[in-house]
Coordinates of C-alpha atoms and ligand atoms in Angstrom, one line a residue:
M61 CA -64.7 24.4 -3.0
E62 CA -67.2 22.5 -3.7
M63 CA -66.5 18.9 -1.0
S64 CA -66.2 16.9 -3.9
Q65 CA -63.5 19.6 -5.3
L66 CA -62.3 19.7 -1.9
S67 CA -61.6 15.5 -1.7
S68 CA -60.4 15.0 -5.1
F69 CA -58.1 17.2 -4.3
A70 CA -56.8 15.4 -1.8
I71 CA -56.8 12.2 -3.4
N72 CA -55.1 13.5 -6.4
T73 CA -52.6 14.7 -3.6
I74 CA -51.6 11.2 -1.8
E75 CA -51.4 9.5 -5.6
V76 CA -48.8 12.2 -6.7
L77 CA -47.4 11.4 -2.6
A78 CA -47.8 7.4 -4.1
Y79 CA -45.7 8.3 -6.8
L80 CA -43.1 10.8 -5.8
F81 CA -43.1 8.0 -3.0
I82 CA -43.1 5.0 -4.9
F83 CA -40.0 7.1 -7.8
A84 CA -38.0 7.4 -4.3
V85 CA -38.0 4.1 -3.0
G86 CA -37.1 2.5 -6.4
M87 CA -34.2 4.9 -6.9
V88 CA -32.8 4.4 -3.4
F89 CA -32.9 0.9 -4.6
F90 CA -31.1 1.6 -8.5
W91 CA -28.8 3.7 -6.3
I92 CA -27.9 0.6 -3.6
T93 CA -27.6 -1.6 -7.1
C94 CA -25.0 0.4 -8.8
M95 CA -22.5 1.2 -5.0
Y96 CA -23.5 -2.9 -4.9
V97 CA -21.8 -3.2 -8.8
I98 CA -19.8 -1.3 -8.5
D99 CA -17.8 -1.7 -4.9
K100 CA -17.9 -5.2 -5.6
I101 CA -15.7 -4.8 -8.5
Q102 CA -13.9 -2.1 -7.5
K103 CA -9.7 -3.2 -6.7
K104 CA -9.1 -0.7 -3.4
S105 CA -11.2 -0.6 -0.8
T106 CA -11.3 -4.8 0.8
L107 CA -14.3 -3.7 3.3
R108 CA -16.4 -2.7 1.0
R109 CA -15.3 -5.4 -1.9
N110 CA -16.2 -7.7 0.4
Y111 CA -19.0 -6.0 2.8
P112 CA -20.3 -4.0 -0.8
V113 CA -22.5 -0.5 0.1
L114 CA -22.2 -1.9 4.1
A115 CA -18.5 -1.1 4.1
R116 CA -19.7 2.0 2.8
F117 CA -21.8 3.3 6.3
R118 CA -18.1 2.8 8.4
Y119 CA -16.4 6.0 6.1
L120 CA -19.6 7.4 7.2
F121 CA -19.5 6.8 11.0
E122 CA -16.2 6.8 11.1
H123 CA -16.6 11.1 9.6
M124 CA -18.7 11.2 11.7
G125 CA -17.0 10.1 14.4
E126 CA -14.3 12.6 14.9
F127 CA -16.6 15.6 15.2
F128 CA -18.4 12.5 17.8
R129 CA -15.8 11.1 19.8
Q130 CA -14.4 13.5 21.5
Y131 CA -18.3 13.6 24.0
F132 CA -18.7 9.9 24.2
F133 CA -16.5 7.7 23.0
A134 CA -12.7 6.5 23.3
N135 CA -10.6 9.7 22.1
D136 CA -7.4 9.7 18.9
R137 CA -5.5 8.6 21.6
E138 CA -6.8 5.6 23.9
E139 CA -7.5 2.7 22.1
M140 CA -4.7 -0.9 21.6
P141 CA -3.4 -1.7 21.2
F142 CA -2.7 1.4 18.2
N143 CA -4.3 4.3 18.6
R144 CA -6.4 6.1 16.4
A145 CA -4.3 8.8 15.4
E146 CA -1.5 6.3 15.5
R147 CA -3.0 4.1 12.8
S148 CA -4.6 7.2 11.1
W149 CA -1.1 8.6 10.3
A150 CA 0.2 4.5 8.4
Y151 CA -3.2 4.3 6.7
R152 CA -2.9 7.9 5.4
A153 CA 1.5 7.0 4.4
A154 CA -0.5 3.9 2.9
K155 CA -2.2 5.4 0.9
N156 CA 0.4 8.5 -0.1
V157 CA -2.1 11.4 1.2
D158 CA -1.6 14.7 3.0
S159 CA -0.5 13.4 6.2
T160 CA -0.5 17.1 7.8
V161 CA -2.8 17.7 10.8
A162 CA -3.7 20.9 12.2
F163 CA -4.5 23.4 15.1
G164 CA -2.2 21.5 16.9
S165 CA -0.3 18.1 19.2
S166 CA -4.1 16.1 20.4
R167 CA -0.5 14.6 22.4
D168 CA -0.1 14.2 26.3
L169 CA 3.8 15.5 26.1
K170 CA 3.6 14.6 30.2
I171 CA 3.2 10.8 30.4
P172 CA 5.8 8.7 31.9
G173 CA 7.9 7.1 29.0
T174 CA 6.5 10.1 26.2
T175 CA 9.8 10.2 24.2
Y176 CA 11.0 14.0 22.7
F177 CA 13.6 14.6 19.9
V178 CA 16.2 17.0 20.9
N179 CA 15.5 19.9 17.9
C180 CA 19.0 21.2 16.1
P181 CA 19.1 25.1 16.3
F182 CA 20.0 24.9 12.7
P183 CA 18.8 22.4 11.2
K184 CA 20.4 20.2 8.3
L185 CA 19.6 21.7 4.6
T186 CA 17.9 19.9 2.3
E187 CA 20.7 20.6 0.2
D188 CA 22.9 18.8 2.9
T189 CA 20.4 16.0 3.5
E190 CA 21.7 12.3 2.4
K191 CA 19.9 9.4 2.1
P192 CA 20.5 6.5 4.8
S193 CA 23.9 5.1 4.4
E194 CA 24.1 1.1 3.2
V195 CA 24.9 -1.8 6.4
T196 CA 26.1 -4.9 5.1
V197 CA 25.3 -7.9 7.2
G198 CA 28.0 -10.6 7.7
P199 CA 31.1 -10.3 6.0
Y200 CA 32.8 -12.8 7.2
C201 CA 30.0 -15.0 5.2
D202 CA 30.5 -16.1 1.5
K203 CA 27.9 -13.2 0.4
P204 CA 27.9 -10.7 2.9
Y205 CA 24.4 -8.3 1.9
T206 CA 23.4 -5.1 1.5
T207 CA 21.2 -2.7 2.0
A208 CA 20.3 0.7 3.0
S209 CA 16.8 -0.4 3.9
L210 CA 16.2 1.3 7.3
F211 CA 12.0 -0.2 7.4
N212 CA 11.4 -4.4 6.0
I213 CA 8.5 -5.9 6.8
S214 CA 8.5 -8.8 10.0
G215 CA 7.8 -12.2 9.6
M216 CA 5.1 -13.4 8.9
S217 CA 3.9 -17.7 7.8
Y218 CA 1.8 -17.9 5.0
G219 CA -0.2 -19.5 7.4
A220 CA -0.2 -17.3 9.9
I221 CA -1.2 -14.4 6.7
S222 CA -2.8 -15.3 3.6
I223 CA -1.9 -16.1 -0.3
P224 CA -2.7 -12.5 -0.8
A225 CA -1.4 -10.7 1.5
V226 CA 2.5 -13.0 1.4
R227 CA 1.3 -11.3 -2.8
A228 CA 1.2 -7.8 -1.6
L229 CA 4.1 -7.6 1.1
S230 CA 6.2 -8.8 -1.2
S231 CA 5.6 -6.4 -4.4
G232 CA 5.6 -4.1 -1.9
A233 CA 8.3 -4.7 -0.4
K234 CA 10.3 -5.0 -3.8
M235 CA 9.1 -1.8 -5.4
A236 CA 10.5 0.0 -1.9
G237 CA 12.8 -2.1 -1.9
I238 CA 13.2 -3.4 1.6
W239 CA 13.0 -6.7 2.9
M240 CA 10.4 -9.5 3.4
N241 CA 10.5 -12.0 6.5
T242 CA 8.8 -15.0 5.6
G243 CA 7.7 -16.2 8.9
E244 CA 8.3 -19.4 10.4
G245 CA 6.2 -21.1 8.4
G246 CA 8.7 -21.8 4.8
L247 CA 8.7 -20.0 1.9
S248 CA 6.7 -19.9 -0.7
P249 CA 6.6 -19.6 -4.4
Y250 CA 4.5 -15.8 -3.0
H251 CA 6.8 -14.8 -1.4
L252 CA 10.0 -15.2 -4.5
E253 CA 7.0 -14.2 -7.6
G254 CA 7.3 -10.5 -6.2
G255 CA 11.4 -10.1 -6.0
A256 CA 11.9 -8.5 -2.8
D257 CA 14.7 -8.7 -0.7
I258 CA 13.5 -12.3 1.7
V259 CA 14.9 -12.9 5.1
F260 CA 14.4 -17.1 5.8
Q261 CA 12.5 -17.9 9.4
I262 CA 14.1 -21.0 10.6
G263 CA 11.3 -21.2 13.6
T264 CA 11.3 -24.3 16.3
A265 CA 9.8 -26.7 14.0
K266 CA 12.2 -25.7 10.5
F267 CA 10.2 -26.0 8.4
G268 CA 11.3 -25.7 5.1
V269 CA 14.4 -27.0 5.9
R270 CA 13.3 -29.3 8.0
K271 CA 14.2 -33.2 8.4
A272 CA 10.5 -36.1 8.2
E273 CA 12.0 -37.0 12.0
G274 CA 12.9 -32.9 12.4
G275 CA 16.3 -32.3 12.8
F276 CA 18.0 -29.7 9.6
D277 CA 17.6 -31.4 6.4
E278 CA 21.1 -30.0 4.7
A279 CA 19.5 -29.7 1.0
K280 CA 16.5 -28.2 1.3
L281 CA 18.6 -26.2 3.7
K282 CA 20.7 -25.5 0.5
D283 CA 17.8 -25.6 -2.1
V284 CA 16.3 -22.6 0.3
A285 CA 20.3 -20.8 0.3
S286 CA 20.2 -21.1 -3.7
H287 CA 17.3 -17.9 -4.3
E288 CA 19.5 -14.9 -5.1
Q289 CA 16.3 -13.6 -3.7
V290 CA 17.0 -15.2 0.0
K291 CA 19.6 -12.4 1.2
M292 CA 20.0 -14.1 5.5
F293 CA 18.0 -16.6 7.6
E294 CA 17.2 -15.7 10.7
I295 CA 16.8 -18.6 13.9
K296 CA 13.9 -17.8 15.3
L297 CA 14.7 -18.0 19.4
S298 CA 11.4 -16.1 20.5
Q299 CA 8.8 -13.7 19.7
G300 CA 6.9 -11.0 21.9
A301 CA 3.6 -12.2 22.2
K302 CA 4.7 -15.3 23.3
P303 CA 7.7 -16.5 24.4
G304 CA 8.7 -20.0 25.5
K305 CA 5.1 -21.2 22.6
G306 CA 5.5 -22.7 20.0
G307 CA 2.7 -23.1 18.1
I308 CA -0.4 -25.6 16.4
L309 CA -1.4 -25.0 13.3
P310 CA -4.3 -27.0 12.7
G311 CA -4.5 -30.0 10.3
A312 CA -8.0 -29.4 8.2
K313 CA -5.6 -25.8 7.0
V314 CA -2.9 -28.1 6.1
T315 CA -2.8 -27.5 2.8
E316 CA -1.3 -30.6 0.0
E317 CA 0.4 -26.8 -1.0
I318 CA 1.1 -26.0 2.6
A319 CA 2.6 -29.2 3.6
N320 CA 5.1 -29.4 0.9
I321 CA 6.3 -25.6 1.4
R322 CA 6.6 -26.4 4.6
G323 CA 7.7 -30.3 4.4
I324 CA 5.3 -31.6 6.4
G325 CA 2.0 -34.4 6.0
V326 CA -0.7 -33.0 4.1
G327 CA -3.7 -33.0 7.1
E328 CA -1.5 -33.1 9.7
D329 CA -1.3 -30.4 12.2
A330 CA 1.8 -27.8 12.4
I331 CA 3.0 -28.1 15.3
S332 CA 5.9 -25.9 16.3
P333 CA 7.5 -26.6 19.6
N334 CA 7.8 -23.9 22.2
R335 CA 11.7 -24.5 22.1
H336 CA 14.1 -25.2 19.1
P337 CA 15.3 -29.2 20.4
D338 CA 18.4 -28.9 19.0
I339 CA 19.0 -26.1 20.6
D340 CA 20.1 -25.7 24.5
S341 CA 22.4 -22.9 25.9
V342 CA 24.1 -20.5 24.3
S343 CA 27.0 -22.2 22.9
D344 CA 23.9 -24.8 21.0
L345 CA 23.0 -21.3 19.1
L346 CA 26.2 -20.2 18.4
D347 CA 27.4 -23.8 16.6
A348 CA 23.6 -24.3 14.7
I349 CA 24.2 -19.8 13.7
D350 CA 28.0 -21.1 12.3
Y351 CA 26.8 -24.6 10.2
I352 CA 23.7 -23.1 8.9
R353 CA 26.3 -19.6 8.0
K354 CA 29.1 -22.5 6.5
T355 CA 25.9 -24.8 5.1
T356 CA 24.3 -22.1 3.0
G357 CA 27.7 -19.6 2.9
K358 CA 24.6 -16.5 4.1
P359 CA 24.6 -13.7 6.4
V360 CA 22.7 -16.0 9.6
G361 CA 21.0 -13.8 13.1
F362 CA 19.1 -14.8 15.6
K363 CA 15.1 -13.1 16.8
S364 CA 14.0 -13.0 20.4
V365 CA 12.6 -11.6 23.4
F366 CA 14.3 -10.5 26.2
G367 CA 13.3 -11.3 29.7
G368 CA 17.1 -10.8 31.2
Y369 CA 20.5 -9.5 29.1
M370 CA 22.9 -13.2 31.9
W371 CA 23.3 -15.1 28.1
L372 CA 23.7 -12.6 26.3
E373 CA 26.7 -12.0 28.0
Q374 CA 27.3 -15.3 28.4
M375 CA 26.6 -15.7 24.2
C376 CA 29.6 -12.2 24.5
D377 CA 31.8 -13.8 26.1
E378 CA 31.5 -17.7 24.0
I379 CA 32.3 -15.4 21.1
T380 CA 34.7 -14.1 22.7
K381 CA 36.6 -17.3 23.3
R382 CA 36.0 -18.0 19.0
G383 CA 36.5 -16.1 17.5
I384 CA 34.5 -12.7 16.8
E385 CA 33.6 -15.3 13.1
S386 CA 31.8 -16.8 15.3
A387 CA 29.4 -14.4 15.8
P388 CA 25.4 -14.0 14.9
D389 CA 25.7 -11.6 11.9
F390 CA 22.3 -9.3 13.5
I391 CA 20.4 -9.9 16.1
T392 CA 16.7 -9.2 16.1
I393 CA 15.2 -8.0 18.8
D394 CA 11.1 -8.7 19.4
S395 CA 9.0 -6.6 22.3
A396 CA 6.8 -7.8 24.5
D397 CA 4.1 -6.4 23.5
G398 CA 4.7 -6.9 20.1
G399 CA 1.9 -9.4 17.4
T400 CA 0.8 -12.4 17.0
G401 CA -1.5 -14.6 15.1
A402 CA -2.7 -16.1 18.8
A403 CA -1.6 -16.2 21.7
P404 CA -2.9 -17.1 25.4
M405 CA -3.6 -13.7 26.3
S406 CA -0.8 -14.1 29.4
L407 CA 1.9 -14.5 27.5
I408 CA 1.1 -12.0 25.2
D409 CA 0.5 -9.7 28.4
N410 CA 3.4 -10.4 30.6
M411 CA 5.8 -12.2 29.5
G412 CA 9.3 -10.5 28.2
I413 CA 11.2 -6.3 28.9
P414 CA 9.3 -4.4 25.9
L415 CA 10.8 -2.6 23.7
K416 CA 11.6 1.1 25.4
E417 CA 14.5 -0.6 28.1
S418 CA 15.7 -4.4 25.4
L419 CA 17.1 -2.2 23.0
P420 CA 19.9 0.1 24.8
Q421 CA 20.4 -2.8 27.1
V422 CA 20.9 -5.6 24.6
V423 CA 22.6 -2.1 21.9
D424 CA 25.2 -1.5 25.4
V425 CA 25.8 -5.2 26.1
L426 CA 27.2 -5.5 22.0
N427 CA 29.2 -2.6 22.8
K428 CA 30.3 -3.7 25.9
Y429 CA 32.0 -6.5 24.3
N430 CA 33.0 -4.3 21.6
L431 CA 30.4 -6.7 19.5
R432 CA 27.9 -4.1 18.3
E433 CA 29.7 -3.3 14.6
R434 CA 30.1 -7.3 14.7
V435 CA 26.5 -7.1 14.9
K436 CA 23.7 -5.4 13.0
V437 CA 20.4 -5.1 15.9
C438 CA 16.8 -5.6 14.4
A439 CA 13.9 -3.9 16.3
S440 CA 10.5 -4.7 16.5
G441 CA 7.6 -3.9 18.2
K442 CA 4.8 -1.5 17.4
L443 CA 7.4 0.8 16.1
I444 CA 4.6 2.0 13.8
N445 CA 4.7 5.3 13.5
P446 CA 8.3 7.4 11.8
S447 CA 8.8 8.6 15.9
E448 CA 8.8 5.0 17.0
V449 CA 11.2 4.2 14.2
T450 CA 12.9 7.7 15.5
W451 CA 13.3 6.7 18.8
A452 CA 14.7 2.8 17.8
L453 CA 17.8 4.6 15.2
C454 CA 18.3 6.2 18.6
A455 CA 18.0 3.7 21.1
G456 CA 20.7 2.1 18.6
A457 CA 19.2 0.2 16.1
D458 CA 20.4 -0.7 12.4
F459 CA 16.4 -2.0 11.3
V460 CA 13.3 -1.8 12.1
N461 CA 10.5 -4.6 11.4
S462 CA 7.0 -4.0 11.7
A463 CA 4.3 -6.3 11.2
R464 CA 1.6 -4.7 11.8
G465 CA 2.2 -1.9 11.1
F466 CA 2.2 -3.3 6.9
M467 CA -0.8 -5.1 8.4
F468 CA -2.0 -1.6 8.7
A469 CA -0.7 0.0 5.2
L470 CA -3.0 -3.8 3.9
G471 CA -6.2 -2.0 5.7
C472 CA -6.5 -4.1 9.0
I473 CA -9.1 -2.5 10.3
Q474 CA -7.8 -3.4 14.4
A475 CA -11.0 -6.3 14.2
L476 CA -8.2 -8.8 15.7
Q477 CA -10.0 -11.8 14.8
C478 CA -6.7 -12.7 13.6
N479 CA -7.3 -16.3 15.2
K480 CA -10.5 -16.5 14.1
N481 CA -10.4 -17.5 10.3
T482 CA -12.8 -14.5 10.1
C483 CA -10.6 -11.6 10.2
P484 CA -12.9 -8.9 7.9
T485 CA -9.7 -7.3 5.7
G486 CA -8.5 -10.8 4.6
I487 CA -5.8 -10.9 5.4
T488 CA -5.4 -13.7 8.4
T489 CA -8.2 -15.7 6.5
H490 CA -8.2 -18.2 4.5
D491 CA -11.5 -18.0 4.1
K492 CA -11.9 -17.1 -0.5
K493 CA -14.5 -14.3 0.4
L494 CA -12.8 -12.6 3.0
Q495 CA -9.9 -12.9 0.7
Y496 CA -11.3 -11.4 -2.2
G497 CA -11.5 -7.6 -0.8
L498 CA -7.7 -7.7 -0.3
V499 CA -6.9 -6.9 -5.1
P500 CA -2.8 -8.0 -4.4
K501 CA -1.7 -4.8 -7.5
D502 CA -3.7 -2.6 -6.0
K503 CA -2.5 -3.1 -1.7
A504 CA 0.8 -3.8 -3.4
I505 CA 1.5 -0.5 -4.0
R506 CA -0.2 0.8 0.2
V507 CA 2.7 -0.8 0.8
M508 CA 5.4 0.7 -0.4
Q509 CA 4.2 3.9 -0.5
Y510 CA 3.7 3.3 4.0
A511 CA 7.9 2.2 4.1
K512 CA 9.0 5.5 1.7
N513 CA 6.7 8.1 3.7
M514 CA 7.9 6.3 6.6
H515 CA 11.6 7.0 5.0
K516 CA 10.6 10.2 4.4
E517 CA 9.7 11.4 6.9
V518 CA 11.9 9.7 9.9
E519 CA 14.5 11.6 7.6
V520 CA 12.4 15.0 8.1
M521 CA 13.2 13.5 11.8
S522 CA 16.1 12.9 11.0
H523 CA 17.7 16.8 9.8
S524 CA 16.2 18.4 11.9
C525 CA 17.9 17.0 15.4
G526 CA 20.6 18.3 13.1
V527 CA 22.4 14.8 10.9
A528 CA 22.1 14.7 7.9
Q529 CA 20.9 11.4 7.8
P530 CA 18.8 8.8 10.1
R531 CA 21.9 6.5 10.9
A532 CA 24.0 9.5 12.4
L533 CA 20.8 9.8 15.2
K534 CA 22.2 9.2 18.4
R535 CA 21.0 8.5 22.0
H536 CA 21.4 12.7 23.0
H537 CA 18.5 13.4 19.8
A538 CA 16.1 11.9 22.7
R539 CA 14.4 12.6 25.5
I540 CA 12.4 10.4 27.7
V541 CA 9.4 12.2 29.8
L542 CA 10.5 10.8 33.6
P543 CA 7.6 10.5 36.7
D544 CA 7.4 13.8 37.8
G545 CA 6.7 15.3 34.0
R546 CA 11.0 17.0 33.7
S547 CA 13.0 15.3 30.8
A548 CA 15.8 13.7 30.7
G549 CA 18.7 12.4 27.4
M550 CA 18.5 8.6 27.0
D551 CA 22.0 9.4 27.0
E552 CA 21.7 10.2 30.9
L553 CA 19.4 7.4 30.9
Y554 CA 20.7 4.5 29.2
P555 CA 25.0 6.0 29.2
E556 CA 26.9 3.9 26.4
T557 CA 28.8 1.6 28.1
N558 CA 32.0 1.8 27.2
Q559 CA 33.8 -1.7 26.0
V560 CA 35.3 -4.4 29.1
K561 CA 36.3 -7.5 26.5
A562 CA 38.0 -7.7 23.3
A563 CA 36.6 -10.1 21.1
Ligands
LIG799 C1 -0.4 -12.0 12.3 C2 1.2 -12.1 12.7 C3 1.9 -13.2 12.6 C4 2.7 -13.8 13.1 N1 4.3 -14.6 12.6 C5 5.4 -14.4 13.3 C6 6.2 -15.9 12.5 O1 6.0 -16.3 11.5 N2 7.8 -16.2 13.6 C7 7.5 -14.9 13.9 O2 9.2 -14.6 15.0 N3 7.2 -13.2 14.7 C8 6.3 -13.7 14.3 N4 4.6 -12.6 13.7 C9 5.1 -10.8 15.2 C10 5.9 -10.5 14.1 O3 7.1 -10.7 13.4 C11 7.1 -9.3 15.3 O4 7.5 -9.7 15.9 C12 5.4 -8.3 16.0 O5 4.5 -7.9 15.9 C13 6.4 -7.3 16.5 O6 6.4 -6.4 15.5 P1 4.5 -5.4 15.0 O7 4.9 -4.9 16.0 O8 5.3 -4.2 14.1 O9 2.4 -5.8 15.0 C14 3.4 -12.5 13.6 C15 2.9 -11.0 14.7 C16 1.6 -11.7 13.2 C17 0.4 -10.2 14.3
LIG800 S1 -9.0 -9.5 11.6 FE1 -9.1 -7.8 12.5 S2 -7.1 -7.3 13.3 FE2 -6.6 -9.7 12.2 S3 -5.6 -9.0 10.2 FE3 -8.1 -8.9 9.8 S4 -9.2 -6.4 10.2 FE4 -6.1 -7.0 11.4

């Protein structure tokens, strides 16, 4: 081949390669544009709606992480507050995809505090099993509340979470047949919209049922109770993440709508005091319960994280004097490691007793005073997987509530920015651009599926323990690993107290 032929061949080749390169770049550009449009208009994934194309890499890296993580990064059981294994179950349950795992457990079963369940050699045949039995709360009020639901949505106020999040939760709760707690921000139209049963929470500022100068506004209380959907009232004494601390929603976020719902002025800081000003003793608490119950005709309970049990014993003594009707209809026990939109680290980390300890102890105090049947027990705090819910039922809970489990169902990726208005999944932000990704109709299905799969798997676990339904679980069905690596029955560690006083 001559020199001129050679050089023209080289030029042609370079030309072809250049065209190919331009074509490839064009194709990539075309692909990005298509993906951008698809991601922007699809409704299933919040992240892809908010971060079109880019969010796809998250899924790729997440997938590849499964292969690389074991060499370089945190393993499945390491992250806090919720590790990847715990979150994955919630995501899969919410998406209703296969939740089975292969090969064997990746859980270290020797860590002190780990729970095993006592399988029965002759588990219940499927045809002999039953659905969870109904429980009636508030037998002495005009309108007791009866429900079979085991697993419900814990309090998160409209304000702490966004409108689309509240909408998705309320519709999902209705479809799943579970209740939703309003949190302390009052009752919004978005809570009512889905049609679910509602527990109205009365926070320390009494948002939604307060007079302008403070204290209860009886007309507003009656108005809230007049909604058929509002089934119960919960006085919030404290929440696990910030016992003894109030809260503030800055005036900038207090829109006309939020101001109306909460009963405060537009643009005014929404400040919750660190205690109900009118509740300073167990006697005050029982008076407040009595007042709300008589005014609304509906069951009334309270929510608290426990730091000790003496005051509960004093309350039970007082109930013994006043009569069994005076008791709270339910107690919600929150764990010291519960979640929040924002709180000081010292309170989040070190204040109050974790649920693992407080739940059995509170149940024992109620047993001791023969109040266990009268006062229903709700438990909350990191109970986002079936094994934890099953543990709580063994320990004596009638109901389990979860906030962060349902946030995972809504698509929360544990970015830990709930206090910054930059939540990438639109749950804890009022930024409309970020809320765009959270499509209530689609996420409501996830909420429903998460709750239904939770019920289903808790039922499977109880059948394996040899009982017909989850509410038949007892302490002897759970064993806890001790520091020396052996396990002991929960009934040995927390023997059920004998009654000493008749209420
Ligand atoms: C964003 C957010 C907002 C919350 N708002 C409230 C509230 O208004 N009232 C309340 O009693 N608890 C509130 N909580 C606490 C939860 O209701 C629950 O008690 C706690 O997070 C433990 O449950 P979990 O571990 O399933 O999240 C909030 C939690 C989160 C994460
Ligand atoms: S900021 Fe992060 S942790 Fe908080 S709700 Fe949004 S995704 Fe979840």
